mmCIF file of C-alpha atoms in Angstrom:
data_model
loop_
_atom_site.group_PDB
_atom_site.id
_atom_site.type_symbol
_atom_site.label_atom_id
_atom_site.label_comp_id
_atom_site.label_asym_id
_atom_site.label_seq_id
_atom_site.Cartn_x
_atom_site.Cartn_y
_atom_site.Cartn_z
ATOM 1 C CA GLN N 224 -73.705 -0.411 -59.288
ATOM 2 C CA GLU N 225 -72.030 -3.803 -58.901
ATOM 3 C CA LEU N 226 -73.486 -6.591 -61.023
ATOM 4 C CA LYS N 227 -74.046 -9.844 -59.166
ATOM 5 C CA PRO N 228 -73.731 -13.366 -60.499
ATOM 6 C CA THR N 229 -76.807 -15.444 -61.240
ATOM 7 C CA TYR N 230 -77.250 -19.176 -60.749
ATOM 8 C CA ASP N 231 -78.931 -21.873 -62.851
ATOM 9 C CA CYS N 232 -80.658 -24.884 -61.301
ATOM 10 C CA PRO N 233 -78.754 -28.108 -62.105
ATOM 11 C CA LYS N 234 -81.953 -30.224 -62.154
ATOM 12 C CA CYS N 235 -84.328 -28.133 -64.270
ATOM 13 C CA ASP N 236 -84.365 -25.245 -66.733
ATOM 14 C CA LYS N 237 -84.839 -22.469 -64.127
ATOM 15 C CA LYS N 238 -82.089 -19.882 -64.743
ATOM 16 C CA GLY N 239 -80.897 -16.488 -63.544
ATOM 17 C CA MET N 240 -81.613 -16.832 -59.818
ATOM 18 C CA THR N 241 -79.795 -15.247 -56.907
ATOM 19 C CA LYS N 242 -77.870 -17.676 -54.710
ATOM 20 C CA GLN N 243 -80.567 -17.458 -52.032
ATOM 21 C CA GLY N 244 -83.252 -17.853 -54.692
ATOM 22 C CA LEU N 245 -81.545 -20.978 -56.002
ATOM 23 C CA HIS N 246 -81.423 -22.532 -52.531
ATOM 24 C CA THR N 247 -85.111 -21.713 -51.964
ATOM 25 C CA HIS N 248 -86.136 -23.007 -55.402
ATOM 26 C CA TYR N 249 -84.127 -26.211 -55.063
ATOM 27 C CA GLY N 250 -85.490 -27.001 -51.614
ATOM 28 C CA MET N 251 -89.099 -26.372 -52.599
ATOM 29 C CA VAL N 252 -89.083 -27.971 -56.058
ATOM 30 C CA HIS N 253 -86.479 -30.727 -55.805
ATOM 31 C CA GLY N 254 -86.150 -31.237 -52.038
ATOM 32 C CA GLY N 255 -82.919 -31.263 -50.079
ATOM 33 C CA LYS N 256 -79.816 -29.134 -50.472
ATOM 34 C CA VAL N 257 -78.326 -28.132 -53.797
ATOM 35 C CA ASN N 258 -74.743 -29.231 -54.512
ATOM 36 C CA MET N 259 -73.129 -25.932 -55.531
ATOM 37 C CA LYS N 260 -70.418 -27.795 -57.450
ATOM 38 C CA GLN N 261 -73.109 -28.787 -59.980
ATOM 39 C CA VAL N 262 -74.550 -25.289 -60.346
ATOM 40 C CA LYS N 263 -73.761 -23.097 -63.340
ATOM 41 C CA VAL N 264 -72.730 -19.638 -62.124
ATOM 42 C CA ASN N 265 -73.235 -16.785 -64.576
ATOM 43 C CA LYS N 266 -70.860 -13.976 -63.676
ATOM 44 C CA PRO N 267 -71.267 -10.659 -65.466
ATOM 45 C CA GLY N 268 -68.357 -9.489 -67.618
ATOM 46 C CA LYS N 269 -66.756 -12.933 -67.860
ATOM 47 C CA SER N 270 -63.318 -12.750 -69.461
ATOM 48 C CA SER N 271 -60.952 -15.360 -70.816
ATOM 49 C CA ARG N 272 -58.607 -14.644 -67.876
ATOM 50 C CA ARG N 273 -61.351 -15.587 -65.435
ATOM 51 C CA ALA N 274 -62.183 -18.714 -67.416
ATOM 52 C CA ALA N 275 -58.515 -19.716 -67.340
ATOM 53 C CA ALA N 276 -58.376 -19.189 -63.566
ATOM 54 C CA LYS N 277 -61.406 -21.440 -63.126
ATOM 55 C CA LYS N 278 -59.768 -24.154 -65.258
ATOM 56 C CA VAL N 279 -56.642 -23.986 -63.104
ATOM 57 C CA ALA N 280 -58.742 -24.325 -59.958
ATOM 58 C CA ALA N 281 -60.644 -27.268 -61.404
ATOM 59 C CA LYS N 282 -57.403 -29.069 -62.268
ATOM 60 C CA GLN N 283 -56.014 -28.570 -58.783
ATOM 61 C CA ASP N 284 -59.348 -29.441 -57.112
ATOM 62 C CA THR N 285 -58.560 -27.457 -53.977
ATOM 63 C CA THR N 286 -62.016 -25.999 -53.445
ATOM 64 C CA THR N 287 -63.504 -25.900 -49.980
ATOM 65 C CA ASP N 288 -65.250 -29.038 -48.782
ATOM 66 C CA ASP N 289 -67.466 -27.390 -46.174
ATOM 67 C CA ASP N 290 -71.243 -27.101 -46.484
ATOM 68 C CA SER N 291 -71.125 -23.512 -47.731
ATOM 69 C CA GLY N 292 -70.744 -24.807 -51.283
ATOM 70 C CA ASP N 293 -69.183 -21.551 -52.396
ATOM 71 C CA GLY N 294 -66.490 -23.327 -54.433
ATOM 72 C CA TYR N 295 -63.650 -20.921 -53.687
ATOM 73 C CA ARG N 296 -60.109 -22.302 -53.657
ATOM 74 C CA ILE N 297 -58.109 -22.724 -50.486
ATOM 75 C CA GLY N 298 -54.362 -22.991 -50.065
ATOM 76 C CA PRO N 299 -51.510 -21.304 -51.905
ATOM 77 C CA TRP N 300 -52.254 -18.935 -54.746
ATOM 78 C CA THR N 301 -51.345 -19.969 -58.287
ATOM 79 C CA ASP N 302 -49.238 -17.707 -60.497
ATOM 80 C CA GLU N 303 -52.309 -17.164 -62.700
ATOM 81 C CA GLU N 304 -54.417 -16.059 -59.727
ATOM 82 C CA HIS N 305 -51.689 -13.703 -58.492
ATOM 83 C CA ASP N 306 -51.200 -12.145 -61.941
ATOM 84 C CA ALA N 307 -54.964 -11.633 -62.260
ATOM 85 C CA PHE N 308 -54.995 -10.101 -58.741
ATOM 86 C CA ILE N 309 -52.311 -7.578 -59.778
ATOM 87 C CA GLU N 310 -54.316 -6.587 -62.866
ATOM 88 C CA GLY N 311 -57.489 -6.288 -60.809
ATOM 89 C CA HIS N 312 -55.720 -4.156 -58.195
ATOM 90 C CA LYS N 313 -54.464 -1.818 -60.934
ATOM 91 C CA LYS N 314 -58.047 -1.368 -62.172
ATOM 92 C CA TYR N 315 -60.023 -1.361 -58.889
ATOM 93 C CA GLY N 316 -57.533 -0.577 -56.120
ATOM 94 C CA ASN N 317 -58.617 -2.066 -52.792
ATOM 95 C CA ARG N 318 -62.145 -3.022 -53.890
ATOM 96 C CA TRP N 319 -61.784 -6.751 -53.255
ATOM 97 C CA LYS N 320 -65.322 -7.762 -54.304
ATOM 98 C CA LEU N 321 -64.858 -6.236 -57.728
ATOM 99 C CA ILE N 322 -61.480 -7.925 -58.140
ATOM 100 C CA SER N 323 -63.014 -11.270 -57.144
ATOM 101 C CA GLY N 324 -65.943 -10.854 -59.508
ATOM 102 C CA GLU N 325 -63.987 -9.805 -62.576
ATOM 103 C CA PHE N 326 -60.398 -10.978 -62.172
ATOM 104 C CA VAL N 327 -60.042 -13.764 -59.563
ATOM 105 C CA PRO N 328 -63.339 -15.691 -59.356
ATOM 106 C CA THR N 329 -61.564 -18.598 -57.654
ATOM 107 C CA ARG N 330 -61.080 -16.497 -54.461
ATOM 108 C CA ASP N 331 -63.558 -14.541 -52.356
ATOM 109 C CA ALA N 332 -63.152 -10.893 -51.343
ATOM 110 C CA LYS N 333 -61.770 -11.765 -47.902
ATOM 111 C CA GLN N 334 -59.082 -14.029 -49.404
ATOM 112 C CA ILE N 335 -58.119 -11.317 -51.878
ATOM 113 C CA GLY N 336 -57.819 -8.700 -49.114
ATOM 114 C CA SER N 337 -55.643 -11.063 -47.085
ATOM 115 C CA HIS N 338 -53.461 -11.810 -50.112
ATOM 116 C CA ALA N 339 -53.104 -8.083 -50.783
ATOM 117 C CA LEU N 340 -52.097 -7.364 -47.190
ATOM 118 C CA ASN N 341 -49.474 -10.115 -47.268
ATOM 119 C CA TYR N 342 -48.197 -9.209 -50.739
ATOM 120 C CA PHE N 343 -47.896 -5.473 -50.174
ATOM 121 C CA THR N 344 -46.598 -5.560 -46.575
ATOM 122 C CA THR N 345 -43.767 -7.917 -47.539
ATOM 123 C CA ARG N 346 -42.765 -5.304 -50.105
ATOM 124 C CA GLY N 347 -43.216 -2.333 -47.777
ATOM 125 C CA GLN N 348 -45.953 -0.934 -50.030
ATOM 126 C CA TRP N 349 -49.101 -1.346 -47.907
ATOM 127 C CA ASN N 350 -50.993 1.886 -47.388
ATOM 128 C CA GLY N 351 -54.223 0.243 -46.218
#
């Protein structure tokens, strides 16, 4: 069973909520919409590689600016993200959500699948 991240409220001490639970809590208790850039995300199995990828993303500040607040990077992949993707693919194959959760938290599953398609087709290795 896949472990899901939990979220902590940035305005009070409520911790360990689902993303939907955080939005509901924030709206009812604090009013308005939560700024996801201020929310602490607790991902299970956090590794130093994932922490490093988040630091790289923070330095480059190329997260999405839409209202989804998901905080995933957009634009070209960094070398660190690509190397983590390769390691994740070796461990999990084509299970993009698992790779995102454990190896490349700066990209969502759809971005990872697209990167994989591009990477492997340019090398003639895609077996979908």
